[in-house]
Coordinates of C-alpha atoms in Angstrom, one line a residue:
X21 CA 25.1 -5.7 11.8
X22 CA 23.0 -3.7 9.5
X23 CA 21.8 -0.5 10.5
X24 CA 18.7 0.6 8.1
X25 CA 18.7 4.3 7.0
X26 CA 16.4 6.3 4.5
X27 CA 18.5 9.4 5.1
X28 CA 18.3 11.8 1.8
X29 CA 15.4 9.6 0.2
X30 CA 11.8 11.1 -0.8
X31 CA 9.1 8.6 -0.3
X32 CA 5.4 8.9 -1.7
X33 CA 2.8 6.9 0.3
X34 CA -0.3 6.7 -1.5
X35 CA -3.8 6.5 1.4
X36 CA -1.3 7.8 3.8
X37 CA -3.9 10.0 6.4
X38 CA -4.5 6.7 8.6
X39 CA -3.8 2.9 9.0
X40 CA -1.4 1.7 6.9
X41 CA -0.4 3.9 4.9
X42 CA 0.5 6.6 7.8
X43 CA 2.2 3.6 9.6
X44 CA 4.6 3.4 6.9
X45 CA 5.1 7.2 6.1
X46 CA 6.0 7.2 10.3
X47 CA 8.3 4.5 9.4
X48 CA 10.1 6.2 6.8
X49 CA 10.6 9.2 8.3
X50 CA 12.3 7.6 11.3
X51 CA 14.7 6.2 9.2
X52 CA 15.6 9.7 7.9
X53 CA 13.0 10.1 4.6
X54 CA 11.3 13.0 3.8
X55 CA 8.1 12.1 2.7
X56 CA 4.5 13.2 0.5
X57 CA 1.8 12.4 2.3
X58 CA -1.3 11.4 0.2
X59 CA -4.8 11.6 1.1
X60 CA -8.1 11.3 -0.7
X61 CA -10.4 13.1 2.2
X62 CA -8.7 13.6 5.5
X63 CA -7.1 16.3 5.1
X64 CA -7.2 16.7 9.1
X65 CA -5.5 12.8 9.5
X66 CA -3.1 14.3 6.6
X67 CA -1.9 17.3 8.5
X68 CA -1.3 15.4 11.6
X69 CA 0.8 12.5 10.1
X70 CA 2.5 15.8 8.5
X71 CA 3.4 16.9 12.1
X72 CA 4.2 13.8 13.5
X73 CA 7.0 13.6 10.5
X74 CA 8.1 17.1 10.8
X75 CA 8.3 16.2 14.7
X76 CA 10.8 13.9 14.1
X77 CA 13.1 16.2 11.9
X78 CA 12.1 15.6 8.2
X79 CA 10.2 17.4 5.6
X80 CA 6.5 16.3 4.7
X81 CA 3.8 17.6 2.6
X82 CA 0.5 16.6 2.4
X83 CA -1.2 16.3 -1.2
X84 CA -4.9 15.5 -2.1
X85 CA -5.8 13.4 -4.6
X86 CA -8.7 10.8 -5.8
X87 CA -6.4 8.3 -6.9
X88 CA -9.4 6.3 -8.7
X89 CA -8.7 9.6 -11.8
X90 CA -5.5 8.9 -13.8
X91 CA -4.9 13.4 -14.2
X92 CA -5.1 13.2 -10.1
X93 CA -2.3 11.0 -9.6
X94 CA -0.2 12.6 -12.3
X95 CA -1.4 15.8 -10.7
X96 CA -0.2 14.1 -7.0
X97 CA 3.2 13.3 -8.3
X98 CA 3.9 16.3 -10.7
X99 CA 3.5 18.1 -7.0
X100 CA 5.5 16.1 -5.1
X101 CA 8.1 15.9 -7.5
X102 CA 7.3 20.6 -7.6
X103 CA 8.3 19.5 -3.2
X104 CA 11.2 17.5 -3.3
X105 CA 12.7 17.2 -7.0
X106 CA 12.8 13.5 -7.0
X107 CA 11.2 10.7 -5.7
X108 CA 13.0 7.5 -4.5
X109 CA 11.0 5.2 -3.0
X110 CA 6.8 5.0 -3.7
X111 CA 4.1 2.9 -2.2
X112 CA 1.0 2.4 -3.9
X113 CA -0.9 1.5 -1.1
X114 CA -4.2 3.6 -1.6
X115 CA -7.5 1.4 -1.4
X116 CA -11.1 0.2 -0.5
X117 CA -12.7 -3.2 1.1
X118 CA -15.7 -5.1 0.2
X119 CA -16.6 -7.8 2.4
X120 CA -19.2 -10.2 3.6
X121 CA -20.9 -9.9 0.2
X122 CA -21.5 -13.1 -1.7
X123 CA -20.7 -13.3 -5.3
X124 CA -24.5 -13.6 -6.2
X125 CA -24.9 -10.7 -4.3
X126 CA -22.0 -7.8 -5.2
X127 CA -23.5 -5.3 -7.5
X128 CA -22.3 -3.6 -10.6
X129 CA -21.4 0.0 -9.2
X130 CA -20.3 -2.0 -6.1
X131 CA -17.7 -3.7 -8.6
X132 CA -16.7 -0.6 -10.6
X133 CA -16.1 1.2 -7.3
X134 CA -13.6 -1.2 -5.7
X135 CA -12.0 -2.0 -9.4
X136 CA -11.5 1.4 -10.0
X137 CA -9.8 2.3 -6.9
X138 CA -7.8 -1.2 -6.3
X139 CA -7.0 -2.0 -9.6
X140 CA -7.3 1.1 -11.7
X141 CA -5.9 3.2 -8.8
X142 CA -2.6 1.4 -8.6
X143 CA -2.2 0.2 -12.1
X144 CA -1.6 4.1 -12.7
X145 CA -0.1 5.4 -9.7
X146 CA 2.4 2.7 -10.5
X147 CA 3.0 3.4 -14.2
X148 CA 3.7 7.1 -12.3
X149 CA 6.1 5.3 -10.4
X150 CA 8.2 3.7 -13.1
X151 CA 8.3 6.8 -14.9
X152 CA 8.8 9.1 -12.2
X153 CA 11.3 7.0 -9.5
X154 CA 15.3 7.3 -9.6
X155 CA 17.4 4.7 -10.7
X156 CA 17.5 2.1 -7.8
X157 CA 14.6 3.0 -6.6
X158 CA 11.9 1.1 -5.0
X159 CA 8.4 0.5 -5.5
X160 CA 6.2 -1.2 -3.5
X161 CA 2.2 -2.2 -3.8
X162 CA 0.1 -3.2 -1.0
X163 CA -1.7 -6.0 -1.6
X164 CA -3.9 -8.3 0.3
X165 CA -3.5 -11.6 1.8
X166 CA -7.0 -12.6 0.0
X167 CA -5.0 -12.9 -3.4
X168 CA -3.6 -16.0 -1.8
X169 CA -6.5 -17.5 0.4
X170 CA -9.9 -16.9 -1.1
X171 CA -11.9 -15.9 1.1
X172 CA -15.9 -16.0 1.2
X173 CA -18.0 -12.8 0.4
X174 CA -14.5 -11.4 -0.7
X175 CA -14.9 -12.0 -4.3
X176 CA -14.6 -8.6 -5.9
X177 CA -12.3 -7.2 -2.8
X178 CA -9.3 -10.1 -3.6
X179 CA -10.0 -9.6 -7.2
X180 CA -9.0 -5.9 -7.5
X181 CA -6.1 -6.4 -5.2
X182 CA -4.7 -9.8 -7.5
X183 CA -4.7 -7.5 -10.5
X184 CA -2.1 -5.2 -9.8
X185 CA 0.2 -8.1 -8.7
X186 CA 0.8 -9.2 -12.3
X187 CA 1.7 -5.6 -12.8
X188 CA 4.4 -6.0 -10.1
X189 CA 6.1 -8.9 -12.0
X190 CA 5.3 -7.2 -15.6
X191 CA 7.2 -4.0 -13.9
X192 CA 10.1 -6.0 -12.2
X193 CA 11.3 -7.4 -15.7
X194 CA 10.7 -3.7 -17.4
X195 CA 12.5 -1.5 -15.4
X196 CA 14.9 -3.7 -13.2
X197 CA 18.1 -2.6 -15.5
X198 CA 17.5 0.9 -14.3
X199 CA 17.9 -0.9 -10.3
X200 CA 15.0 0.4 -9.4
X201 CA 13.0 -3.0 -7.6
X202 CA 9.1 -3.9 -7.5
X203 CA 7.8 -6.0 -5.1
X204 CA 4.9 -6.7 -3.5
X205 CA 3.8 -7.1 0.6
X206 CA 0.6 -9.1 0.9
X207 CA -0.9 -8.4 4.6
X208 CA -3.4 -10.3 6.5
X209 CA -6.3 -8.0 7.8
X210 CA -4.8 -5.6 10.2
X211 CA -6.1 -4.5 13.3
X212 CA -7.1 -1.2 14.1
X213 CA -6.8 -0.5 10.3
X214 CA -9.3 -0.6 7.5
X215 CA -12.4 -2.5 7.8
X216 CA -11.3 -3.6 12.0
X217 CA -10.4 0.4 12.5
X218 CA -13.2 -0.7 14.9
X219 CA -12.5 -3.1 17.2
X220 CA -16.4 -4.1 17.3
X221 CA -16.6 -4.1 13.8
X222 CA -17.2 -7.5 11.4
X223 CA -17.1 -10.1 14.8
X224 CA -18.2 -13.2 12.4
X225 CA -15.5 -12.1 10.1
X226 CA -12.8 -11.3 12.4
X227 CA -13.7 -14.7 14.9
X228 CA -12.6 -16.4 11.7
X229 CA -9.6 -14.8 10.8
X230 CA -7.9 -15.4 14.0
X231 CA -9.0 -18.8 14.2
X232 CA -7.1 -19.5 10.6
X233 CA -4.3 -18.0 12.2
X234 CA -2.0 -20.2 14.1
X235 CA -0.4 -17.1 15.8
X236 CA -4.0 -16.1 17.2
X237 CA -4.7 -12.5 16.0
X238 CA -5.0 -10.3 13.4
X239 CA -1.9 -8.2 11.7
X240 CA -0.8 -5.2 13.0
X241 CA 0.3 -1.5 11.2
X242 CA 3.8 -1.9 12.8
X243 CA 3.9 -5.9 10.8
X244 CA 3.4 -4.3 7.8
X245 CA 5.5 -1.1 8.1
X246 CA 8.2 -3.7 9.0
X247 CA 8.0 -5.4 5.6
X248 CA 7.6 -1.8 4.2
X249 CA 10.8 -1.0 5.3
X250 CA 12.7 -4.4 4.2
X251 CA 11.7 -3.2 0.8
X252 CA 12.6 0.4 0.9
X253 CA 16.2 -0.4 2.2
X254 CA 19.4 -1.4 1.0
X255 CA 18.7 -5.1 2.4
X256 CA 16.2 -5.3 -0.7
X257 CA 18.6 -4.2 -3.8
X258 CA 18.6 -8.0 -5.0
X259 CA 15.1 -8.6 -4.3
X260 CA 12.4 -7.9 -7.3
X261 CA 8.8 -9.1 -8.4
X262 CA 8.4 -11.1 -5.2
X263 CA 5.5 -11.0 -3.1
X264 CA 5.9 -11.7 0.3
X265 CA 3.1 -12.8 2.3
X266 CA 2.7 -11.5 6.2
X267 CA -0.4 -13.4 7.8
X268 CA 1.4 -15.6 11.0
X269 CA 0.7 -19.0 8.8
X270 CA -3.2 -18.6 8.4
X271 CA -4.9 -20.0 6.3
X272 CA -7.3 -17.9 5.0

């Protein structure tokens, strides 16, 4: 049986403060990582993901940057790097939603927002990645489940998040002689995260979710941190520029 450890690895998780992105950091550093914590405006959700990881034995910064500005993520790995040396594993998870907004209704700065962030955003901090991870490293982006199943009044949202998938596979084939892997995990919407961090939030929206689903609900932070952690580990070295999907069979 195999027993996952991250003992001695440095992981950077981009949008880290809450949701996601603090589910995973937790998840790393209970397998032994130390970890940089990312935020763009929490500092407060920041400093208490920071104590949670110390609380569990392992080092942890916490870094601000807008990761929509290419000299902020240099300047957010140049200091985790100044923390910890090295960086083994990162996560470009960082991002924004759009939804409920009809393609003949999105605006221009609404689209330059969310492309900047989604798409701009992790097109750099994972060019920072491949230049800045060891050899057999991993890096992983966080994508969305609306790169597979359109979904309505999601145009510009699924569009940002299908971009930086081709820069997965691009990636995989570039630096895969070094060992380092890039992969992708592709959530459904996640409870208590994002856009349903309140339960009462989007009803319409999230009525039809979980009827799509056959598993009748939404994801949750520990599903993804689950697939985070396949990817991080050992039981990943022979996977690369795959995208795994996580949505219990919906179908949108």
């Amino acid at each position: 049986m195999s027993t996952i450890s991250l003992t001695g690895k440095v992981a950077l998780i981009t949008g880290s403060s809450s949701g996601l992105g603090k589910a995973i950091a937790e998840r790393y550093a209970s397998l032994g990582a130390d970890v940089v914590v990312h935020y763009a405006k929490s500092k407060a959700g920041a400093d208490s993901v920071v104590e949670t990881i110390t609380g569990l034995g392992q080092r942890a910064v916490a870094i601000q940057a807008d990761v929509s500005k290419v000299a902020d993520i240099e300047r957010l790995f140049a200091e985790a790097l100044a923390n910890f040396g090295k960086l083994d594993i990162v996560v470009a998870n960082a991002g924004m939603e759009l939804v409920e907004t009809p393609v003949t209704e999105f605006t221009e700065a609404q689209f330059d927002q969310v492309f900047t962030l989604n798409a701009k955003g992790s097109y750099f901090t994972l060019q920072q990645a491949a230049k800045h991870v060891t050899d057999n490293g991993r890096i992983i982006y966080v994508a969305s489940s609306t790169t597979v199943f359109p979904v309505p009044g999601m145009a510009v949202y699924g569009g940002s998040k299908t971009t930086p998938r081709y820069l997965v596979d691009v990636l995989a084939k570039e630096i895969g002689h070094r060992g380092v892997t890039v992969n992708s995990l592709i959530p459904f919407a996640i409870d208590h995260s994002g856009i349903f961090a309140d339960p009462e939030a989007h009803p319409e929206l999230r009525k039809s979710l979980i009827d799509s689903c056959p598993m009748g609900r939404l994801g949750s932070v520990e599903d993804v941190a689950n697939l985070a952690e396949f990817f991080a580990s050992d039981l990943s070295s022979f996977v690369n520029g795959q995208h795994l999907l996580a949505n219990g069979g919906a179908t949108q």
